[in-house]
Coordinates of C-alpha atoms and ligand atoms in Angstrom, one line a residue:
Chain A
X161 CA 107.6 120.5 98.4
X162 CA 106.1 119.2 101.6
X163 CA 102.7 117.8 101.3
X164 CA 100.4 119.5 103.8
X165 CA 97.3 117.3 103.5
X166 CA 95.3 115.1 101.1
X167 CA 91.6 115.9 100.8
X168 CA 90.5 112.3 101.6
X169 CA 91.8 109.0 102.7
X170 CA 94.0 106.8 100.5
X171 CA 93.0 103.2 100.7
X172 CA 95.2 100.3 99.7
X173 CA 93.6 96.8 99.6
X174 CA 96.1 94.1 99.1
X175 CA 96.5 90.3 99.3
X176 CA 97.6 89.2 102.7
X177 CA 100.8 87.8 101.2
X178 CA 104.5 88.5 101.9
X179 CA 104.8 89.2 98.1
X180 CA 102.8 92.3 98.3
X181 CA 104.8 93.9 101.1
X182 CA 107.0 95.8 98.7
X183 CA 103.9 97.8 97.6
X184 CA 103.1 98.8 101.1
X185 CA 106.7 99.9 101.7
X186 CA 106.8 101.9 98.5
X187 CA 103.5 103.7 99.4
X188 CA 104.5 104.5 103.0
X189 CA 107.9 105.5 101.9
X190 CA 106.8 108.0 99.3
X191 CA 104.1 109.4 101.5
X192 CA 106.3 110.0 104.5
X193 CA 108.9 111.5 102.3
X194 CA 106.4 113.9 100.8
X195 CA 105.1 114.8 104.2
X196 CA 108.6 115.9 105.1
X197 CA 109.7 113.4 107.7
X198 CA 113.5 112.9 107.9
X199 CA 115.3 110.1 106.1
X200 CA 115.7 107.9 109.2
X201 CA 112.1 108.6 110.4
X202 CA 110.8 107.6 107.0
X203 CA 112.7 104.3 107.2
X204 CA 111.2 103.6 110.6
X205 CA 107.7 104.3 109.4
X206 CA 108.1 102.0 106.5
X207 CA 109.5 99.3 108.7
X208 CA 106.7 99.6 111.2
X209 CA 103.9 99.4 108.7
X210 CA 105.6 96.4 107.1
X211 CA 105.9 94.7 110.4
X212 CA 102.2 95.3 111.3
X213 CA 101.2 93.8 108.0
X214 CA 103.5 90.7 108.4
X215 CA 102.1 90.3 111.9
X216 CA 98.6 90.1 110.3
X217 CA 99.8 87.6 107.8
X218 CA 101.5 85.4 110.4
X219 CA 99.4 85.7 113.5
X220 CA 95.9 86.7 112.4
X221 CA 95.7 84.8 109.1
X222 CA 98.3 82.1 109.9
X223 CA 99.5 82.3 106.4
X224 CA 96.1 81.4 105.0
X225 CA 95.6 82.3 101.3
X226 CA 93.0 84.6 99.7
X227 CA 92.9 86.8 102.7
X228 CA 93.1 90.7 102.5
X229 CA 94.7 93.5 104.4
X230 CA 93.2 97.0 104.0
X231 CA 95.4 100.0 104.8
X232 CA 93.8 103.5 105.1
X233 CA 96.1 106.5 105.1
X234 CA 95.2 110.0 106.3
X235 CA 97.5 112.9 105.9
X236 CA 96.6 116.2 107.4
X237 CA 98.5 119.2 108.9
X238 CA 98.7 117.6 112.4
X239 CA 99.4 114.0 111.8
X240 CA 99.9 110.9 109.5
X241 CA 97.6 108.1 110.3
X242 CA 97.7 104.5 109.1
X243 CA 94.8 102.1 109.8
X244 CA 95.6 98.4 109.3
X245 CA 92.5 96.3 109.1
X246 CA 92.3 92.5 108.9
X247 CA 89.4 90.1 108.9
X248 CA 91.0 87.3 111.0
X249 CA 89.7 86.1 114.3
X250 CA 89.7 88.8 117.0
X251 CA 92.6 88.3 119.4
X252 CA 93.5 90.0 122.7
X253 CA 96.0 92.9 121.9
X254 CA 97.0 92.9 125.6
X255 CA 98.9 89.7 124.7
X256 CA 100.8 91.4 121.8
X257 CA 103.9 92.1 123.7
X258 CA 107.5 92.6 122.6
X259 CA 109.9 90.2 124.2
X260 CA 112.8 91.5 126.3
X261 CA 115.3 92.9 123.8
X262 CA 118.4 92.0 125.8
X263 CA 117.5 88.4 125.2
X264 CA 119.0 87.9 121.8
X265 CA 116.9 85.4 119.9
X266 CA 115.0 85.3 116.6
X267 CA 111.6 87.0 116.5
X268 CA 109.7 89.4 118.8
X269 CA 110.9 92.6 117.3
X270 CA 107.8 93.6 115.3
X271 CA 105.8 95.3 118.1
X272 CA 109.0 97.1 119.3
X273 CA 109.5 98.4 115.7
X274 CA 105.9 99.6 115.5
X275 CA 106.0 101.4 118.8
X276 CA 109.4 103.0 118.1
X277 CA 108.1 104.6 114.9
X278 CA 104.6 105.9 115.7
X279 CA 103.5 108.1 118.6
X280 CA 100.2 106.2 119.0
X281 CA 99.4 102.6 118.4
X282 CA 95.9 101.3 119.2
X283 CA 94.3 98.0 118.5
X284 CA 90.5 97.7 118.4
X285 CA 88.0 95.1 117.4
X286 CA 85.6 96.5 114.7
X287 CA 82.0 95.4 114.9
X288 CA 82.1 93.5 111.6
X289 CA 85.0 91.3 112.7
X290 CA 88.8 91.2 112.4
X291 CA 91.1 93.6 114.0
X292 CA 92.1 97.3 113.4
X293 CA 95.4 98.7 114.3
X294 CA 95.6 102.5 114.2
X295 CA 99.0 104.1 114.0
X296 CA 99.5 107.8 114.4
X297 CA 102.6 109.9 113.9
X298 CA 102.4 113.6 114.8
X299 CA 104.0 116.1 112.5
X300 CA 106.5 118.6 113.9
X301 CA 105.4 122.1 113.0
X302 CA 108.3 122.7 110.6
X303 CA 107.3 119.7 108.6
X304 CA 104.2 121.4 107.3
X305 CA 105.6 123.9 104.9
X306 CA 103.9 125.9 102.2
X307 CA 105.8 126.2 98.9
Chain B
X98 CA 116.3 88.4 96.3
X99 CA 119.5 87.0 94.7
X100 CA 122.0 85.2 96.8
X101 CA 125.4 83.8 96.0
X102 CA 127.9 81.7 98.0
X103 CA 131.6 81.7 97.4
X104 CA 134.3 79.9 99.4
X105 CA 136.8 82.7 99.3
X106 CA 139.7 80.9 101.1
X107 CA 139.6 77.5 102.8
X108 CA 136.8 77.7 105.3
X109 CA 136.0 81.3 104.7
X110 CA 132.5 81.7 103.0
X111 CA 131.0 84.8 101.6
X112 CA 127.3 85.0 101.2
X113 CA 126.4 87.9 99.0
X114 CA 122.8 89.1 99.0
X115 CA 121.0 91.5 96.7
X116 CA 117.5 92.8 97.2
X117 CA 115.1 93.5 100.1
X118 CA 115.4 91.1 103.0
X119 CA 111.8 90.8 104.1
X120 CA 109.3 88.2 105.0
X121 CA 109.1 86.9 101.4
X122 CA 112.9 86.5 101.0
X123 CA 114.1 85.5 104.4
X124 CA 113.2 81.8 104.0
X125 CA 115.5 81.8 100.9
X126 CA 118.3 83.5 102.8
X127 CA 117.9 81.1 105.7
X128 CA 118.3 78.1 103.4
X129 CA 121.4 79.7 101.9
X130 CA 123.0 80.6 105.2
X131 CA 122.3 77.7 107.6
X132 CA 123.8 74.9 105.5
X133 CA 127.1 76.7 105.5
X134 CA 127.6 75.7 109.0
X135 CA 127.9 72.1 107.9
X136 CA 130.8 72.9 105.6
X137 CA 133.2 73.2 108.6
X138 CA 133.7 76.9 108.1
X139 CA 136.0 79.0 110.1
X140 CA 134.3 82.3 109.1
X141 CA 131.0 83.2 107.5
X142 CA 130.7 86.7 106.0
X143 CA 127.4 88.1 104.8
X144 CA 127.7 90.9 102.3
X145 CA 124.7 93.2 102.8
X146 CA 125.9 96.1 100.6
X147 CA 123.2 95.4 98.0
X148 CA 120.4 94.9 100.6
X149 CA 118.5 98.2 100.7
X150 CA 116.0 97.0 103.4
X151 CA 115.7 94.5 106.1
X152 CA 112.8 93.7 108.4
X153 CA 112.4 91.6 111.6
X154 CA 112.2 88.3 109.7
X155 CA 115.6 89.1 108.0
X156 CA 117.0 90.1 111.4
X157 CA 115.7 86.8 112.9
X158 CA 117.6 84.9 110.2
X159 CA 120.8 86.5 111.2
X160 CA 120.1 86.0 114.9
X161 CA 119.7 82.3 114.1
X162 CA 123.0 82.4 112.2
X163 CA 124.6 84.1 115.2
X164 CA 123.4 81.3 117.5
X165 CA 124.7 78.6 115.2
X166 CA 128.0 80.4 114.9
X167 CA 128.4 80.6 118.7
X168 CA 127.5 77.0 119.1
X169 CA 130.0 75.8 116.5
X170 CA 132.6 78.4 117.2
X171 CA 132.6 80.0 113.8
X172 CA 133.3 83.7 113.2
X173 CA 130.2 85.4 111.8
X174 CA 130.3 88.8 110.3
X175 CA 127.8 91.2 108.6
X176 CA 129.6 93.4 106.1
X177 CA 128.7 96.5 104.2
X178 CA 125.3 97.3 105.7
X179 CA 123.7 100.4 104.3
X180 CA 122.8 103.2 106.7
X181 CA 119.2 102.2 106.5
X182 CA 119.9 98.5 107.3
X183 CA 122.4 99.6 110.0
X184 CA 119.8 101.8 111.7
X185 CA 117.4 98.9 111.8
X186 CA 119.9 96.8 113.6
X187 CA 120.5 99.7 115.9
X188 CA 116.7 100.1 116.6
X189 CA 116.8 96.4 117.6
X190 CA 119.6 97.0 120.0
X191 CA 121.6 94.5 118.0
X192 CA 124.4 96.6 116.6
X193 CA 126.8 95.6 119.4
X194 CA 125.7 92.0 119.2
X195 CA 126.9 91.3 115.7
X196 CA 130.3 91.8 114.3
X197 CA 129.6 94.4 111.6
X198 CA 132.2 95.8 109.3
X199 CA 131.9 98.3 106.5
X200 CA 133.3 96.3 103.6
X201 CA 133.5 92.6 102.8
X202 CA 136.4 92.9 100.4
X203 CA 138.6 94.8 102.7
X204 CA 137.9 92.3 105.5
X205 CA 138.9 89.4 103.2
X206 CA 142.1 91.1 102.1
X207 CA 143.1 91.3 105.7
X208 CA 142.6 87.6 106.2
Chain C
X159 CA 114.2 89.4 91.7
X160 CA 111.4 89.6 89.1
X161 CA 107.9 89.3 90.5
X162 CA 106.0 86.6 88.7
X163 CA 102.6 87.2 90.1
X164 CA 100.5 88.4 93.0
X165 CA 97.8 86.1 94.3
X166 CA 95.0 88.7 94.1
X167 CA 94.4 92.2 92.9
X168 CA 95.9 95.3 94.5
X169 CA 93.3 98.0 94.9
X170 CA 94.2 101.7 95.4
X171 CA 91.3 104.0 96.1
X172 CA 92.4 107.7 96.1
X173 CA 90.9 111.2 96.1
X174 CA 90.5 112.5 92.6
X175 CA 92.9 115.3 93.2
X176 CA 96.2 116.2 91.4
X177 CA 97.9 116.0 94.9
X178 CA 97.4 112.3 95.1
X179 CA 99.0 111.5 91.8
X180 CA 102.5 111.0 93.3
X181 CA 101.1 108.0 95.1
X182 CA 99.8 106.5 91.9
X183 CA 103.1 107.1 90.2
X184 CA 105.0 105.5 93.1
X185 CA 102.9 102.4 93.0
X186 CA 103.0 101.9 89.3
X187 CA 106.8 102.6 89.3
X188 CA 107.6 100.0 92.0
X189 CA 105.3 97.4 90.6
X190 CA 106.6 97.7 87.0
X191 CA 110.1 97.7 88.2
X192 CA 109.5 94.5 90.2
X193 CA 107.8 92.9 87.2
X194 CA 111.0 93.4 85.4
X195 CA 110.1 96.0 82.7
X196 CA 113.0 98.1 81.5
X197 CA 113.8 101.5 82.9
X198 CA 112.2 103.4 80.0
X199 CA 109.2 101.1 79.8
X200 CA 108.6 101.7 83.5
X201 CA 108.7 105.4 82.9
X202 CA 106.1 105.1 80.2
X203 CA 103.8 103.0 82.3
X204 CA 104.0 105.5 85.2
X205 CA 103.3 108.4 82.8
X206 CA 100.4 106.6 81.2
X207 CA 98.5 105.7 84.4
X208 CA 99.2 109.2 85.7
X209 CA 97.7 110.7 82.5
X210 CA 94.6 108.4 82.7
X211 CA 94.0 109.6 86.2
X212 CA 94.5 113.3 85.3
X213 CA 92.0 112.8 82.5
X214 CA 89.5 111.6 84.9
X215 CA 90.1 114.5 87.3
X216 CA 89.8 117.1 84.4
X217 CA 87.3 115.6 82.1
X218 CA 85.1 113.2 84.0
X219 CA 85.0 115.1 87.3
X220 CA 85.8 118.6 85.9
X221 CA 87.9 119.2 89.0
X222 CA 85.0 118.6 91.4
X223 CA 86.1 117.8 95.0
X224 CA 85.3 114.8 97.0
X225 CA 85.4 112.4 94.1
X226 CA 87.3 109.2 93.9
X227 CA 89.4 107.1 91.5
X228 CA 89.8 103.4 92.1
X229 CA 92.8 101.7 90.5
X230 CA 92.9 97.9 90.4
X231 CA 96.2 96.2 89.5
X232 CA 96.6 92.6 88.4
X233 CA 100.0 91.0 88.0
X234 CA 100.3 87.6 86.5
X235 CA 102.8 85.7 84.4
X236 CA 101.3 87.0 81.1
X237 CA 100.4 90.6 81.7
X238 CA 100.2 93.6 84.0
X239 CA 96.7 95.1 84.0
X240 CA 95.5 98.4 85.5
X241 CA 91.9 99.2 85.8
X242 CA 91.0 102.9 86.3
X243 CA 87.5 103.4 87.5
X244 CA 85.6 106.7 88.0
X245 CA 82.1 107.6 89.0
X246 CA 81.6 110.6 86.7
X247 CA 79.0 110.9 84.0
X248 CA 79.4 108.3 81.2
X249 CA 81.0 109.8 78.1
X250 CA 81.6 108.5 74.6
X251 CA 85.1 107.1 74.4
X252 CA 85.0 107.3 70.6
X253 CA 85.5 111.0 71.2
X254 CA 88.6 110.6 73.3
X255 CA 91.1 111.2 70.6
X256 CA 94.7 112.5 70.5
X257 CA 95.3 115.6 68.5
X258 CA 97.6 115.6 65.5
X259 CA 101.0 115.6 67.2
X260 CA 102.7 117.6 64.4
X261 CA 100.5 120.5 65.5
X262 CA 102.5 121.9 68.4
X263 CA 100.1 123.3 70.9
X264 CA 99.4 122.7 74.6
X265 CA 97.4 119.7 75.6
X266 CA 96.1 116.6 73.8
X267 CA 99.0 114.3 74.6
X268 CA 97.4 112.1 77.3
X269 CA 95.7 109.6 75.1
X270 CA 98.8 109.3 73.0
X271 CA 101.0 108.6 76.1
X272 CA 98.4 106.0 77.3
X273 CA 98.4 104.1 74.0
X274 CA 102.2 104.3 73.6
X275 CA 102.7 102.6 76.9
X276 CA 100.1 99.9 77.1
X277 CA 99.3 97.1 74.5
X278 CA 95.6 97.3 75.1
X279 CA 93.4 100.3 76.2
X280 CA 89.7 99.7 76.5
X281 CA 87.1 102.1 77.8
X282 CA 83.8 100.6 79.1
X283 CA 80.7 101.8 80.9
X284 CA 80.0 99.7 84.1
X285 CA 76.4 99.1 84.9
X286 CA 76.6 101.1 88.2
X287 CA 77.8 104.2 86.5
X288 CA 81.0 106.0 85.8
X289 CA 83.7 104.8 83.4
X290 CA 86.3 102.1 83.4
X291 CA 89.5 102.2 81.5
X292 CA 91.3 98.9 81.3
X293 CA 95.0 99.0 80.4
X294 CA 97.0 95.8 79.7
X295 CA 100.7 95.5 79.1
X296 CA 102.0 92.0 78.0
X297 CA 105.1 90.7 79.6
X298 CA 107.9 89.5 77.4
X299 CA 108.8 85.8 78.3
X300 CA 112.2 86.8 79.6
X301 CA 110.6 89.2 82.1
X302 CA 109.1 86.4 84.1
X303 CA 112.0 84.9 85.9
X304 CA 112.3 82.6 88.8
X305 CA 114.8 83.3 91.4
Chain D
X229 CA 107.7 122.0 93.4
X230 CA 110.3 124.8 94.1
X231 CA 111.0 127.4 91.5
X232 CA 113.5 130.2 91.4
X233 CA 114.0 133.0 88.8
X234 CA 117.4 134.7 88.4
X235 CA 118.4 137.4 85.9
X236 CA 121.8 136.0 85.0
X237 CA 122.8 138.8 82.7
X238 CA 120.8 141.7 81.3
X239 CA 117.7 140.1 79.6
X240 CA 118.8 136.5 80.3
X241 CA 116.5 134.8 82.8
X242 CA 117.1 131.4 84.4
X243 CA 114.0 129.6 85.8
X244 CA 115.3 126.7 88.0
X245 CA 112.7 124.1 88.9
X246 CA 112.9 121.4 91.5
X247 CA 110.4 118.6 91.9
X248 CA 107.9 116.6 89.8
X249 CA 106.3 118.7 87.1
X250 CA 102.8 117.3 87.1
X251 CA 99.2 118.5 87.2
X252 CA 99.6 119.7 90.7
X253 CA 102.7 121.8 90.1
X254 CA 102.2 123.0 86.5
X255 CA 100.0 125.9 87.4
X256 CA 102.8 127.2 89.7
X257 CA 105.4 126.8 86.9
X258 CA 103.1 128.6 84.5
X259 CA 102.8 131.6 86.8
X260 CA 106.6 131.7 87.2
X261 CA 107.3 131.3 83.5
X262 CA 104.9 133.5 81.6
X263 CA 105.4 136.8 83.4
X264 CA 109.0 136.6 82.4
X265 CA 108.0 137.4 78.8
X266 CA 106.9 140.9 80.1
X267 CA 110.5 141.7 81.4
X268 CA 111.8 142.3 77.8
X269 CA 114.0 139.2 77.9
X270 CA 116.3 138.1 75.2
X271 CA 116.7 134.6 76.4
X272 CA 114.7 132.4 78.9
X273 CA 116.4 129.3 80.1
X274 CA 114.6 126.6 82.2
X275 CA 116.8 124.4 84.3
X276 CA 115.2 121.0 84.4
X277 CA 118.1 119.1 86.1
X278 CA 116.3 118.7 89.4
X279 CA 112.9 117.7 87.8
X280 CA 112.7 113.9 87.9
X281 CA 109.3 113.7 86.2
X282 CA 107.1 115.6 83.8
X283 CA 103.7 114.8 82.5
X284 CA 101.5 116.3 79.7
X285 CA 100.5 119.3 81.8
X286 CA 104.1 120.1 82.4
X287 CA 104.8 119.8 78.7
X288 CA 101.8 121.9 77.9
X289 CA 103.3 124.7 80.0
X290 CA 106.5 124.6 78.0
X291 CA 104.6 124.5 74.7
X292 CA 102.8 127.7 75.8
X293 CA 106.2 129.2 76.7
X294 CA 107.5 128.2 73.3
X295 CA 104.5 129.9 71.6
X296 CA 105.1 133.1 73.6
X297 CA 108.8 133.0 72.8
X298 CA 108.1 132.7 69.1
X299 CA 105.6 135.6 69.1
X300 CA 108.0 137.9 71.1
X301 CA 111.2 136.7 69.5
X302 CA 112.8 135.5 72.6
X303 CA 115.2 132.5 72.7
X304 CA 113.7 129.8 74.8
X305 CA 115.9 126.9 76.1
X306 CA 115.2 123.8 78.2
X307 CA 118.4 122.8 80.0
X308 CA 119.6 119.7 81.9
X309 CA 116.6 117.5 81.3
X310 CA 117.2 114.1 82.9
X311 CA 116.9 111.0 80.7
X312 CA 113.4 110.2 82.0
X313 CA 112.2 113.7 81.2
X314 CA 113.9 113.8 77.9
X315 CA 112.4 110.5 76.9
X316 CA 108.9 112.0 77.6
X317 CA 109.6 114.9 75.3
X318 CA 110.7 112.4 72.8
X319 CA 107.5 110.3 73.1
X320 CA 105.6 113.5 72.5
X321 CA 107.6 114.1 69.2
X322 CA 108.8 117.4 70.8
X323 CA 112.6 116.9 71.2
X324 CA 113.3 118.6 67.9
X325 CA 110.8 121.4 68.6
X326 CA 112.5 122.8 71.7
X327 CA 116.1 123.9 72.0
X328 CA 117.3 121.4 74.6
X329 CA 120.8 121.6 76.0
X330 CA 122.5 119.4 78.6
X331 CA 123.6 122.1 81.1
X332 CA 122.4 125.5 82.0
X333 CA 125.6 126.7 83.5
X334 CA 127.7 125.8 80.5
X335 CA 125.1 127.6 78.3
X336 CA 125.4 130.7 80.4
X337 CA 129.2 130.7 80.4
X338 CA 129.0 130.8 76.6
X339 CA 126.9 133.9 76.5
Ligands
ADP509 N1 98.0 91.0 114.3 C1 98.2 90.1 115.3 N2 97.3 89.1 115.5 C2 97.5 88.3 116.5 N3 98.6 88.2 117.3 C3 99.5 89.1 117.1 C4 99.4 90.1 116.1 N4 100.4 90.9 116.2 C5 101.2 90.5 117.2 N5 100.7 89.4 117.8 C6 101.2 88.6 118.9 O1 102.3 89.4 119.5 C7 103.5 88.7 119.6 C8 104.6 89.7 119.4 O2 104.7 90.2 118.1 P1 106.1 90.8 117.5 O3 106.7 91.7 118.4 O4 105.7 91.3 116.1 O5 107.0 89.5 117.3 P2 106.8 88.1 116.5 O6 105.8 88.3 115.6 O7 108.2 87.9 115.9 O8 106.5 87.1 117.5 C9 103.4 87.7 118.5 O9 104.2 86.6 118.7 C10 101.9 87.4 118.5 O10 101.7 86.4 119.5
ADP510 N1 88.2 110.2 81.3 C1 87.7 111.0 80.3 N2 86.4 111.4 80.4 C2 85.9 112.3 79.5 N3 86.6 112.8 78.4 C3 87.9 112.3 78.3 C4 88.5 111.4 79.2 N4 89.8 111.2 78.8 C5 89.9 111.9 77.7 N5 88.8 112.6 77.4 C6 88.6 113.4 76.1 O1 89.6 113.1 75.2 C7 90.4 114.3 74.9 C8 91.8 113.9 74.6 O2 92.5 113.6 75.8 P1 94.1 113.8 76.0 O3 94.7 113.2 74.9 O4 94.4 113.3 77.4 O5 94.3 115.3 75.9 P2 93.8 116.6 76.9 O6 93.3 115.9 78.1 O7 95.0 117.4 77.1 O8 92.8 117.3 76.0 C9 90.2 115.2 76.0 O9 90.3 116.6 75.5 C10 88.8 114.9 76.4 O10 87.8 115.6 75.6

């Protein structure tokens, strides 16, 4: 039942609003399950993409209304890729750092969750503004199965 | 997100949550949880058995609760976390930091 | 837990390929559940949107590759609206008719499923080509609940 | 979609399906089902208990099966449909047209 690939990208364009996050989670959850990632791995991927979007809402858009987030999903035999695009002011990703986790205080877990779930996480600044976060998760060879 | 507070015994409060605990519901949970510390509690228990999902904003809410509980010397327990929710606490290196028990009712029976 | 409204549209842009239909179903399912439609009603909405997309794949695109379907979801206090847009040749929707259901034979159920689930179904021909199917499901007053 | 054919008793075939039965999986189910009619069957049973979803292309496949079964005088039964799947047959006015039973194993035990 594993999904080997989709013939083109899946694009989800949503309001930058906490209320739309359940849609992102449902989509990432169903896609990672079909790809064949294990239960816990799926949970981590869902959490990571959720955190990346809530970071955009809080930090890039500072909770401004009428902003958008565009997610682009690629599924192929080798990897699962999620691009998260915003149109806020460009920031310096070198400053996006996780706090020391031993230090128990609220906040500062998002980047850690994102990096734990995906094999590659790359921020870039597109020419037409905003920020792009590219997340890549490689597939183990067993996960690509024919039926 | 649905939330319900019950004072189970004198000073023992149970906060039962239902629904995903994410950025859209955390503020509501925070406003249900933090005022309990003003009720001279001895023990605050959060029932997570009907919470399928938690993100960093939900965790932040409980870390805040933990800090309040330490300051005011109140026992603070997370009960009934589902495997998914538990694995997220684990990923945050927080499983050992909170008192987590499998079942709120059984905990209450013991008290 | 009911979702009253989203502050803007949710847009899902997918390959016109049977392999992407599970994504459409997951999205319609999770959204209709959050809106608060009953279990059976959710099932019918999922089925209807799936059928509308497979009609596009079969009839508008005749299974051609590299074509897209764009779904736009609106959620507000009064209704749930799904726009299904394709870029195939314009056709005459007056000819999109369900067969007689007493006549048991394969096929011809899609339009019936779509009309059973939604209160309004309207085809139109956008100026820049293709077809647009607008589906509207009204919400019962009890379904819009505050928390 | 996973599918498996077993000849349970002489002439009695069970086709067990697992997964959503939609436009992407129906062709595969069709190629599993229709050849069974060439095996001189007396009864073909389709186990739907692990099929969470069916759309019109899945239904079309079974309507084709039904037509074959009538032509060749073979008993054709859909077993174990989940409530969701059953309600879709219902919506298509087809619940009375097919022989539908709750459980494949119990049906087989009776034969
Ligand atoms: N998309 C973003 N735009 C701007 N700043 C960001 C973004 N994502 C993360 N950051 C910065 O990185 C820091 C760490 O992020 P994170 O680990 O998610 O914790 P938190 O968001 O709780 O502070 C944030 O405090 C913020 O300063
Ligand atoms: N998007 C579309 N573009 C062109 N023709 C369509 C479209 N949707 C439906 N039709 C026409 O309407 C007919 C009835 O559709 P439907 O009830 O879904 O049954 P089926 O697709 O199985 O024939 C189709 O056979 C087709 O001729």
